[in-house]
mmCIF file of C-alpha atoms and ligand atoms in Angstrom:
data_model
loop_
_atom_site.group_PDB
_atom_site.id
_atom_site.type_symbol
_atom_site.label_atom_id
_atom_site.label_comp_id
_atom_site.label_asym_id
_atom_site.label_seq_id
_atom_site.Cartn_x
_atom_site.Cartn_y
_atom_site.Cartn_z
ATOM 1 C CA UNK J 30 0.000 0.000 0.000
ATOM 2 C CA UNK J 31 0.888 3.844 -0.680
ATOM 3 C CA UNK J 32 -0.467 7.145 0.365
ATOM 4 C CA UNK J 33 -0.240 8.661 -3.434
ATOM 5 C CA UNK J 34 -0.500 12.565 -4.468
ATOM 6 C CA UNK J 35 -4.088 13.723 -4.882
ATOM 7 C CA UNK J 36 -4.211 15.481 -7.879
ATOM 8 C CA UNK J 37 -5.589 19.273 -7.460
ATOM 9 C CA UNK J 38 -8.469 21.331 -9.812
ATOM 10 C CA UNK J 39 -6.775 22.466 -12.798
ATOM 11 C CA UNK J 40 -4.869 19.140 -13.422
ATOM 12 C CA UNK J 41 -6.267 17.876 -17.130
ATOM 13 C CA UNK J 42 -7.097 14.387 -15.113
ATOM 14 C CA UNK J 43 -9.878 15.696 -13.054
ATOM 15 C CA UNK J 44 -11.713 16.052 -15.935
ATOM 16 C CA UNK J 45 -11.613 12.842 -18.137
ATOM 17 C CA UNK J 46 -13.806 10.267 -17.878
ATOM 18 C CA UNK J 47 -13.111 6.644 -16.183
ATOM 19 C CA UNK J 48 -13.265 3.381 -18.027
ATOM 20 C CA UNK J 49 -14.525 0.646 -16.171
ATOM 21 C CA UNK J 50 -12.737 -2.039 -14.801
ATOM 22 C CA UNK J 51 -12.906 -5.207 -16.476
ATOM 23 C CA UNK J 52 -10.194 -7.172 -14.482
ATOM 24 C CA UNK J 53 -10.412 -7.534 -10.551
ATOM 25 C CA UNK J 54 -7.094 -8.407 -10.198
ATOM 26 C CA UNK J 55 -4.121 -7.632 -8.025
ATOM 27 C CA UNK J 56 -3.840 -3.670 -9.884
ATOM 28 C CA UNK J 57 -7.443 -3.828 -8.956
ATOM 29 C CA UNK J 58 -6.774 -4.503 -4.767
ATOM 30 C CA UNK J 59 -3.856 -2.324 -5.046
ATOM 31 C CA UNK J 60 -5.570 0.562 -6.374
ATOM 32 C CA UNK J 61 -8.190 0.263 -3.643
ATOM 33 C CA UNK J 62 -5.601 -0.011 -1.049
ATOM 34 C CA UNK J 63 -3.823 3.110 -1.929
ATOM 35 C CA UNK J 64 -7.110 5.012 -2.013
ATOM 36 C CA UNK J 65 -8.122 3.942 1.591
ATOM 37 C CA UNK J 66 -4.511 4.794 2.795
ATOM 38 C CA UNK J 67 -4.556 8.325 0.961
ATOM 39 C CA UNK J 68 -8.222 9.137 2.004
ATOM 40 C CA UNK J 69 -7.365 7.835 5.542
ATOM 41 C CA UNK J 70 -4.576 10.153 5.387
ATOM 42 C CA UNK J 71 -6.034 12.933 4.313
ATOM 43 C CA UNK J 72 -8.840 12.291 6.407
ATOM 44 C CA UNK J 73 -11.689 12.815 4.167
ATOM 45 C CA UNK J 74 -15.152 11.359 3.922
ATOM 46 C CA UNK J 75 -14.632 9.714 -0.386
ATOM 47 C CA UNK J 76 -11.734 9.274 -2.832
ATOM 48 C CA UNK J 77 -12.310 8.744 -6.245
ATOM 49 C CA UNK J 78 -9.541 7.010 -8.385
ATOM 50 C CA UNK J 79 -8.939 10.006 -11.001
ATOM 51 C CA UNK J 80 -8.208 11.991 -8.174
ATOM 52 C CA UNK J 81 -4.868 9.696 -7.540
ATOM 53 C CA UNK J 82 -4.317 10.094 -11.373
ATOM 54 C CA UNK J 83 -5.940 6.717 -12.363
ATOM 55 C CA UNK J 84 -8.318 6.897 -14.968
ATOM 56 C CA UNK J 85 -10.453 3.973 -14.047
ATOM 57 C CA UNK J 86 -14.355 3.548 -12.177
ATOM 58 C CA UNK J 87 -13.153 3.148 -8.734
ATOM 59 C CA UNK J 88 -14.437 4.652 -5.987
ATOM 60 C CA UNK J 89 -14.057 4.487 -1.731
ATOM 61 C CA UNK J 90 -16.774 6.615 0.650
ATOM 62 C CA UNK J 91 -16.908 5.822 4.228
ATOM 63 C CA UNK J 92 -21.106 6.029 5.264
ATOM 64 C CA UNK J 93 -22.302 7.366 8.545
ATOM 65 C CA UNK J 94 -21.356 4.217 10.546
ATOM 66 C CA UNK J 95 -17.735 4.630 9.694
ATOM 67 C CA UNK J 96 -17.716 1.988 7.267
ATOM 68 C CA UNK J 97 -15.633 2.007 4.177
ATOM 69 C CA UNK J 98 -17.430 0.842 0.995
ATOM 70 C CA UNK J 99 -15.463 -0.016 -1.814
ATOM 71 C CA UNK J 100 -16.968 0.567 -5.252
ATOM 72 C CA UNK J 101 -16.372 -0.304 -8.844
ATOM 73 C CA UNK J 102 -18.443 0.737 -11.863
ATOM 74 C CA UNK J 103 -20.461 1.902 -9.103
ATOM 75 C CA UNK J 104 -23.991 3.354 -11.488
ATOM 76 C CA UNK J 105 -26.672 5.304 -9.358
ATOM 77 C CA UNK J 106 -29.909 3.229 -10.011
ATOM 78 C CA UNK J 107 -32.800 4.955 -7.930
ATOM 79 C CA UNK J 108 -33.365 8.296 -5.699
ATOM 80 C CA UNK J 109 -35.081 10.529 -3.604
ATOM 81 C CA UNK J 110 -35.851 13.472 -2.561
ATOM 82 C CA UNK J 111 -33.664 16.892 -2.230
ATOM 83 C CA UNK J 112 -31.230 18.205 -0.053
ATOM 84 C CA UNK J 113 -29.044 21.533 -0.406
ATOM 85 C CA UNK J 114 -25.934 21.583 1.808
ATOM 86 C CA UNK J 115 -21.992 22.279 1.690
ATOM 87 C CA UNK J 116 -19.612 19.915 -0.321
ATOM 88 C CA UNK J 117 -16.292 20.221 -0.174
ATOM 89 C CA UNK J 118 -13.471 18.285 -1.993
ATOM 90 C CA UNK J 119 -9.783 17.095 -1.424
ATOM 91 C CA UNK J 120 -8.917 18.067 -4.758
ATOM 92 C CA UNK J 121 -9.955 21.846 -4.646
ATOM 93 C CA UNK J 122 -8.600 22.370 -0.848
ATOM 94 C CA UNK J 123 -10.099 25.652 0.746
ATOM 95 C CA UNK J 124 -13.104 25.855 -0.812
ATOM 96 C CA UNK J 125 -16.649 25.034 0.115
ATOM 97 C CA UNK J 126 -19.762 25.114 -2.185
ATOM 98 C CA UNK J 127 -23.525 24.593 -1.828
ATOM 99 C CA UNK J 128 -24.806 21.637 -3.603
ATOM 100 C CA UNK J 129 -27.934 20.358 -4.109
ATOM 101 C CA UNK J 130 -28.184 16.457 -4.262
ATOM 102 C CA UNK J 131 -30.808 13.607 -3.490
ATOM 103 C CA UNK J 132 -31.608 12.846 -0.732
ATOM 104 C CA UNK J 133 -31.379 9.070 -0.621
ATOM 105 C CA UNK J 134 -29.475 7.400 -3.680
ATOM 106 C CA UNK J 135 -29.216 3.728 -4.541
ATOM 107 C CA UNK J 136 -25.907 2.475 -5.940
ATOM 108 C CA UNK J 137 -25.198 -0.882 -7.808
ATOM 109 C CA UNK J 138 -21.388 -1.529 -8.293
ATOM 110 C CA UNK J 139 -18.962 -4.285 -7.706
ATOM 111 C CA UNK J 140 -16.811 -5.485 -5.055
ATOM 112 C CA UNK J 141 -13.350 -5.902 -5.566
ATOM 113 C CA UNK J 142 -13.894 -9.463 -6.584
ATOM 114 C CA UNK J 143 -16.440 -8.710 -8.737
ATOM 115 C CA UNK J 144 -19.131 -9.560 -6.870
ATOM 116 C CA UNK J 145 -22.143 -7.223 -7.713
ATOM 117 C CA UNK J 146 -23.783 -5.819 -4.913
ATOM 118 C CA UNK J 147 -26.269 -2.828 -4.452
ATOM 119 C CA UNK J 148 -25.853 -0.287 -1.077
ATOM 120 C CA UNK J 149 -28.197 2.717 -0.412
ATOM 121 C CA UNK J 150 -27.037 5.740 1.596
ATOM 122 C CA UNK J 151 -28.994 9.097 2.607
ATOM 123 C CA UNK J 152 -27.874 12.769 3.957
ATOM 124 C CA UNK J 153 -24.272 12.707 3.763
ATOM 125 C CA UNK J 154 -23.449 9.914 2.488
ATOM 126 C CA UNK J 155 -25.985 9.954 -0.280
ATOM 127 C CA UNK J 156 -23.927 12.931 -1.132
ATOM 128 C CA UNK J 157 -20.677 11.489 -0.750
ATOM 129 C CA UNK J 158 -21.659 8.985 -3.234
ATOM 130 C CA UNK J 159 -23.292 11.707 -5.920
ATOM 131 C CA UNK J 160 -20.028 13.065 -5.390
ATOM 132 C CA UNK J 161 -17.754 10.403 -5.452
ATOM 133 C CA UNK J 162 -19.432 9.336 -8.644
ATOM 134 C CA UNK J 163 -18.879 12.334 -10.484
ATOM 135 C CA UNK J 164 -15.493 12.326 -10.335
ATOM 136 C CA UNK J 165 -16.051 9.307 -12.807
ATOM 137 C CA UNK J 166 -17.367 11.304 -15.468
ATOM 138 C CA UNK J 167 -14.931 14.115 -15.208
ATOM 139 C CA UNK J 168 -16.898 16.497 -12.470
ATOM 140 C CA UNK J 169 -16.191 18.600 -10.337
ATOM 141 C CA UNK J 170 -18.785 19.525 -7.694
ATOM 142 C CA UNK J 171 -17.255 23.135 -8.072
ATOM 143 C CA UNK J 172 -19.611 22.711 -11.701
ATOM 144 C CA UNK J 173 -22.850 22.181 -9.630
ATOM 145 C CA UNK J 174 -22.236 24.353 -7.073
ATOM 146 C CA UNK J 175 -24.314 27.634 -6.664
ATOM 147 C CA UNK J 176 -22.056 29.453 -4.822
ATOM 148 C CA UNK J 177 -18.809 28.681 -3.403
ATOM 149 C CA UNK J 178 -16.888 30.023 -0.093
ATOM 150 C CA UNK J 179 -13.866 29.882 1.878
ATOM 151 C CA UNK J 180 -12.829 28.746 5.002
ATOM 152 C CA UNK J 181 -13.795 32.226 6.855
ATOM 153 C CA UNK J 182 -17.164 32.049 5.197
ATOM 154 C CA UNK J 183 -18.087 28.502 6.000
ATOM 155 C CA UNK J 184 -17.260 29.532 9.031
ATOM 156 C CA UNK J 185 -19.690 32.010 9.434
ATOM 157 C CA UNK J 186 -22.397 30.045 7.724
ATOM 158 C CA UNK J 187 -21.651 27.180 10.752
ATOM 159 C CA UNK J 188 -21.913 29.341 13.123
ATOM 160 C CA UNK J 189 -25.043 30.787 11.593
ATOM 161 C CA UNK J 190 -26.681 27.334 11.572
ATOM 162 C CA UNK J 191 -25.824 26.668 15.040
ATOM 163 C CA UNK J 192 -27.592 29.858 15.965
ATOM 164 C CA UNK J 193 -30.397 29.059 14.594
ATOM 165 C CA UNK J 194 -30.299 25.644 15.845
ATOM 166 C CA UNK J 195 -29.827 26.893 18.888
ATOM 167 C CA UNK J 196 -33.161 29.383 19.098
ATOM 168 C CA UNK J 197 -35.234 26.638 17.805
ATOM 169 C CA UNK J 198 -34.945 24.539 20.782
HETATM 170 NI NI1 NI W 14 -14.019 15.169 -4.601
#
């Protein structure tokens, strides 16, 4: 296993699309590895394999229970619902933006044996996975985003929430 560079916005590699895997082999378990060891370094919430330079459909998000799911030629096959929230991204450090994704998404993919299995997610990680899954096809969330801020103004926008959390109860 390696902790690899993640490749930043503005490197041509961000935006290519994957091809899918076809061989779940030893490059296969390797490349997996090396994402969990970057993302765990990093100590972010998805990794997608473009973003360690690989062109290929391979994907890691960790859900709400702490769990690391592994995913190849992961598709999005159902959803629900709406939600509007910040997104941020290890490849575009510093920057937050305001995203709107389902809800509740249902993924199909493969294991890294190539065993097909499906896994649903909702709230953040339904994001993680819209996310995750558009680094596939070349994108960005920085694309979707309707506005983006920095670390002062996420802040602020926290701290904002919390207030109003706060006088609700
Ligand atoms: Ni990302």
């Amino acid at each position: 296993m390696a902790i690899r560079t993640i490749y930043k916005q503005g490197d041509p590699v961000l935006n290519k699309k994957c091809h899918p895997v076809t061989q779940f082999d030893q490059k296969l378990w390797d490349l997996l590895d090396d994402l969990r060891e970057t993302l765990d370094q990093a100590n972010g919430v998805g990794l997608a394999a473009p973003q360690i330079g690989i062109l290929r459909r391979v994907v890691i998000v960790i859900n709400q229970d702490d769990e690391v799911i592994e995913l190849v030629n992961p598709e999005i096959i159902d959803q629900r619902g709406e939600q509007e929230g910040p997104e941020g991204c290890l490849s575009v450090p510093g920057v937050w933006g305001i995203v709107k994704r389902p809800e509740w998404v249902k993924v199909k993919a493969f294991d890294r044996n190539g065993q097909m299995f499906e896994v649903e997610g909702e709230g953040l990680t339904a994001r993680c996975f819209c996310h995750e899954l558009g680094h596939l096809e070349g994108q960005l969330y920085t694309e979707l985003a309707q506005k983006l801020l920095n670390d002062e103004e996420m802040e602020a926008l926290f701290d904002q929430q919390e207030d109003e959390e706060a006088e609700e109860q």
